Every structure is written in structure tokens, then in C-alpha cells.
Amino acid sequence: MKPDAPAEPRNFFQDVHEVVRLVPPGRVTSYGAIAHYLGARHGARTVGYAMMAAHTADQYVPAHRVLNRLGHLTGRLHYATPFAMQEALEAEGIRVEEDRVVDFAKLFWDPSVELA
DNA sequence: AACCTGACATGAT
DNA sequence: TATCATGCCAGGT
């Protein structure tokens, strides 16, 4: 049982932001991968919400490295300009075509594997 | 203070 | 094989 809650109410968003910050430049990951790493199979959606709230995080969160499972830049419309996300990725040597990351499978960085 | 919305993914019909 | 409905969390109005 759990008479009292954990000392640290570690918010899901906090965890998500932390994991995203661990994604190395030139690499990308997906909402689902992060959710799975955090133990929430159906929490992918929440991960997306976390990204939207990423700008409220204390530290910078490279949200441009997080895509949906198809490698699409789903969050690009949330940036200052619709191209900011793509430009940020290309600046790291990642090729983007038609709002989709080329060689997504190769560049994919799975936290449950890399941080195992 | 309550309700609504919002960067996804999976399983079942 | 494609579509529908469900699961998850926090912030803003």
C-alpha cells in the first residue's frame, strides 16, 4: 500500500522533459518511445502535451528532436514559424522532406535502449 | 472551481 | 485492411 504519496511528486512532464534533453544532437526519438520508457504505454498523448508545455520548462528542451512514430514533424505548427522545427533538425544534419525525417529508423534514438 | 482542449499510440471491431 | 473508441496528464479559460 501507499499510505502517503512519494516524497517527490515527480510530474510526468518533468520526466519527459528530462528524457528529451538526453536526446543527442543529430538524433531523434518519438512520443511513444518516451512514453514506453516511462512505463506508460498509453501515455504517448501525454508526452505530446508535455512537449507543448516544454517552453514552460526550467531548462531548454530540444522538442524538435521528438516526432511521432512515423517520423513526421507533428509539432512544427507550434513553433514560432512553421519552418523553425525543420531548420533546427537540418542544422543538426538531419534531412527533412515533406514534413518527415529521412532515415527516421536509422536516426531513431530509443531511450529504453540507450538509457537501459 | 469546473470544464475543455491539446505535439499520440494501441487494440479491437 | 481501415476506422473507431479508449488511455493519459497538465494548463488555460
mmCIF file of C-alpha atoms (C1' of nucleotides) in Angstrom:
data_model
loop_
_atom_site.group_PDB
_atom_site.id
_atom_site.type_symbol
_atom_site.label_atom_id
_atom_site.label_comp_id
_atom_site.label_asym_id
_atom_site.label_seq_id
_atom_site.Cartn_x
_atom_site.Cartn_y
_atom_site.Cartn_z
ATOM 1 C CA MET A 1 0.000 0.000 0.000
ATOM 2 C CA LYS A 2 0.868 3.597 -0.156
ATOM 3 C CA PRO A 3 -0.328 5.448 2.926
ATOM 4 C CA ASP A 4 1.431 8.544 1.736
ATOM 5 C CA ALA A 5 2.446 9.785 -1.646
ATOM 6 C CA PRO A 6 6.082 9.742 -2.784
ATOM 7 C CA ALA A 7 8.255 12.448 -1.337
ATOM 8 C CA GLU A 8 8.745 13.854 -4.781
ATOM 9 C CA PRO A 9 5.597 14.261 -6.874
ATOM 10 C CA ARG A 10 7.715 13.895 -9.966
ATOM 11 C CA ASN A 11 5.482 15.276 -12.660
ATOM 12 C CA PHE A 12 5.195 13.325 -15.851
ATOM 13 C CA PHE A 13 6.143 16.446 -17.736
ATOM 14 C CA GLN A 14 9.325 16.757 -15.721
ATOM 15 C CA ASP A 15 10.370 13.243 -16.668
ATOM 16 C CA VAL A 16 9.523 13.764 -20.288
ATOM 17 C CA HIS A 17 11.489 16.990 -20.479
ATOM 18 C CA GLU A 18 14.432 15.314 -18.828
ATOM 19 C CA VAL A 19 14.462 12.422 -21.269
ATOM 20 C CA VAL A 20 14.151 14.737 -24.256
ATOM 21 C CA ARG A 21 17.146 16.718 -23.068
ATOM 22 C CA LEU A 22 19.130 13.472 -23.167
ATOM 23 C CA VAL A 23 18.461 13.004 -26.853
ATOM 24 C CA PRO A 24 21.824 13.638 -28.560
ATOM 25 C CA PRO A 25 22.026 16.167 -31.401
ATOM 26 C CA GLY A 26 21.607 14.629 -34.814
ATOM 27 C CA ARG A 27 19.313 12.012 -33.363
ATOM 28 C CA VAL A 28 15.541 11.834 -32.976
ATOM 29 C CA THR A 29 13.011 9.932 -30.913
ATOM 30 C CA SER A 30 9.261 9.543 -30.750
ATOM 31 C CA TYR A 31 6.486 10.308 -28.303
ATOM 32 C CA GLY A 32 5.671 6.645 -27.970
ATOM 33 C CA ALA A 33 9.281 5.686 -27.242
ATOM 34 C CA ILE A 34 9.431 8.164 -24.386
ATOM 35 C CA ALA A 35 6.061 7.063 -23.063
ATOM 36 C CA HIS A 36 7.159 3.455 -23.196
ATOM 37 C CA TYR A 37 10.405 4.286 -21.418
ATOM 38 C CA LEU A 38 8.449 5.983 -18.658
ATOM 39 C CA GLY A 39 6.249 2.931 -18.359
ATOM 40 C CA ALA A 40 3.131 4.447 -19.857
ATOM 41 C CA ARG A 41 2.059 2.512 -22.899
ATOM 42 C CA HIS A 42 -0.913 4.739 -23.471
ATOM 43 C CA GLY A 43 0.866 7.819 -22.287
ATOM 44 C CA ALA A 44 2.160 8.900 -25.670
ATOM 45 C CA ARG A 45 -0.507 11.553 -25.795
ATOM 46 C CA THR A 46 0.605 12.970 -22.508
ATOM 47 C CA VAL A 47 4.138 13.113 -23.835
ATOM 48 C CA GLY A 48 2.846 15.275 -26.644
ATOM 49 C CA TYR A 49 1.209 17.580 -24.141
ATOM 50 C CA ALA A 50 4.478 17.727 -22.287
ATOM 51 C CA MET A 51 6.190 18.948 -25.415
ATOM 52 C CA MET A 52 3.639 21.655 -25.855
ATOM 53 C CA ALA A 53 4.374 22.752 -22.320
ATOM 54 C CA ALA A 54 8.088 22.366 -22.980
ATOM 55 C CA HIS A 55 8.510 26.104 -23.222
ATOM 56 C CA THR A 56 7.496 26.360 -19.565
ATOM 57 C CA ALA A 57 10.327 24.043 -18.507
ATOM 58 C CA ASP A 58 13.151 25.479 -16.438
ATOM 59 C CA GLN A 59 15.728 24.223 -18.898
ATOM 60 C CA TYR A 60 15.781 24.134 -22.662
ATOM 61 C CA VAL A 61 14.051 21.165 -24.224
ATOM 62 C CA PRO A 62 15.047 20.151 -27.773
ATOM 63 C CA ALA A 63 11.466 19.412 -28.727
ATOM 64 C CA HIS A 64 12.386 19.409 -32.400
ATOM 65 C CA ARG A 65 14.009 16.003 -31.873
ATOM 66 C CA VAL A 66 10.692 14.478 -30.893
ATOM 67 C CA LEU A 67 8.447 13.248 -33.678
ATOM 68 C CA ASN A 68 5.528 10.905 -33.986
ATOM 69 C CA ARG A 69 6.139 7.259 -34.744
ATOM 70 C CA LEU A 70 6.075 7.890 -38.487
ATOM 71 C CA GLY A 71 8.851 10.443 -38.255
ATOM 72 C CA HIS A 72 6.523 13.313 -39.067
ATOM 73 C CA LEU A 73 7.105 16.800 -37.673
ATOM 74 C CA THR A 74 3.750 16.876 -35.951
ATOM 75 C CA GLY A 75 4.665 19.764 -33.709
ATOM 76 C CA ARG A 76 6.062 22.129 -36.296
ATOM 77 C CA LEU A 77 2.936 24.312 -36.228
ATOM 78 C CA HIS A 78 3.592 25.043 -32.589
ATOM 79 C CA TYR A 79 6.862 26.799 -33.282
ATOM 80 C CA ALA A 80 7.375 30.485 -33.851
ATOM 81 C CA THR A 81 7.490 29.747 -37.553
ATOM 82 C CA PRO A 82 6.353 26.554 -39.325
ATOM 83 C CA PHE A 83 9.921 26.064 -40.529
ATOM 84 C CA ALA A 84 11.722 26.513 -37.226
ATOM 85 C CA MET A 85 11.475 22.836 -36.367
ATOM 86 C CA GLN A 86 12.705 21.634 -39.743
ATOM 87 C CA GLU A 87 15.549 24.144 -39.742
ATOM 88 C CA ALA A 88 16.604 23.071 -36.275
ATOM 89 C CA LEU A 89 16.758 19.460 -37.427
ATOM 90 C CA GLU A 90 18.632 20.257 -40.620
ATOM 91 C CA ALA A 91 21.069 22.320 -38.600
ATOM 92 C CA GLU A 92 21.994 19.056 -36.886
ATOM 93 C CA GLY A 93 22.473 17.265 -40.167
ATOM 94 C CA ILE A 94 19.058 15.637 -40.221
ATOM 95 C CA ARG A 95 17.367 15.542 -43.597
ATOM 96 C CA VAL A 96 13.721 16.514 -43.717
ATOM 97 C CA GLU A 97 11.412 16.063 -46.673
ATOM 98 C CA GLU A 98 7.713 16.770 -46.762
ATOM 99 C CA ASP A 99 7.493 17.246 -43.012
ATOM 100 C CA ARG A 100 9.096 13.897 -42.482
ATOM 101 C CA VAL A 101 12.550 12.876 -41.258
ATOM 102 C CA VAL A 102 14.524 10.896 -43.804
ATOM 103 C CA ASP A 103 16.056 7.691 -42.427
ATOM 104 C CA PHE A 104 13.958 8.062 -39.318
ATOM 105 C CA ALA A 105 14.662 4.438 -38.413
ATOM 106 C CA LYS A 106 18.438 4.975 -38.520
ATOM 107 C CA LEU A 107 18.421 8.232 -36.593
ATOM 108 C CA PHE A 108 15.942 6.870 -34.096
ATOM 109 C CA TRP A 109 17.160 7.128 -30.513
ATOM 110 C CA ASP A 110 15.266 4.818 -28.174
ATOM 111 C CA PRO A 111 15.586 5.823 -24.509
ATOM 112 C CA SER A 112 14.582 2.378 -23.265
ATOM 113 C CA VAL A 113 17.610 1.062 -25.158
ATOM 114 C CA GLU A 114 20.137 3.888 -24.850
ATOM 115 C CA LEU A 115 19.366 4.551 -21.194
ATOM 116 C CA ALA A 116 18.881 0.927 -20.260
ATOM 117 C "C1'" DA B 1 -13.566 25.860 -9.050
ATOM 118 C "C1'" DA B 2 -15.095 23.128 -13.217
ATOM 119 C "C1'" DC B 3 -14.784 22.176 -17.982
ATOM 120 C "C1'" DC B 4 -12.307 21.949 -22.263
ATOM 121 C "C1'" DT B 5 -8.683 21.403 -25.003
ATOM 122 C "C1'" DG B 6 -4.199 19.765 -26.706
ATOM 123 C "C1'" DA B 7 2.830 17.986 -30.391
ATOM 124 C "C1'" DC B 8 -0.026 10.384 -29.958
ATOM 125 C "C1'" DA B 9 -0.317 5.324 -29.951
ATOM 126 C "C1'" DT B 10 -2.554 0.839 -29.493
ATOM 127 C "C1'" DG B 11 -6.096 -2.625 -29.573
ATOM 128 C "C1'" DA B 12 -10.421 -4.112 -31.123
ATOM 129 C "C1'" DT B 13 -14.397 -4.180 -34.385
ATOM 130 C "C1'" DT C 1 -7.030 -3.669 -44.141
ATOM 131 C "C1'" DA C 2 -9.253 0.716 -42.383
ATOM 132 C "C1'" DT C 3 -11.829 3.076 -38.973
ATOM 133 C "C1'" DC C 4 -13.483 3.927 -34.072
ATOM 134 C "C1'" DA C 5 -13.004 4.390 -29.399
ATOM 135 C "C1'" DT C 6 -10.029 4.415 -25.259
ATOM 136 C "C1'" DG C 7 -5.992 5.727 -22.192
ATOM 137 C "C1'" DC C 8 -3.053 9.571 -20.116
ATOM 138 C "C1'" DC C 9 -1.608 14.466 -17.757
ATOM 139 C "C1'" DA C 10 -1.405 19.387 -17.064
ATOM 140 C "C1'" DG C 11 -2.507 24.145 -18.117
ATOM 141 C "C1'" DG C 12 -5.632 27.715 -19.647
ATOM 142 C "C1'" DT C 13 -10.181 29.944 -19.884
#
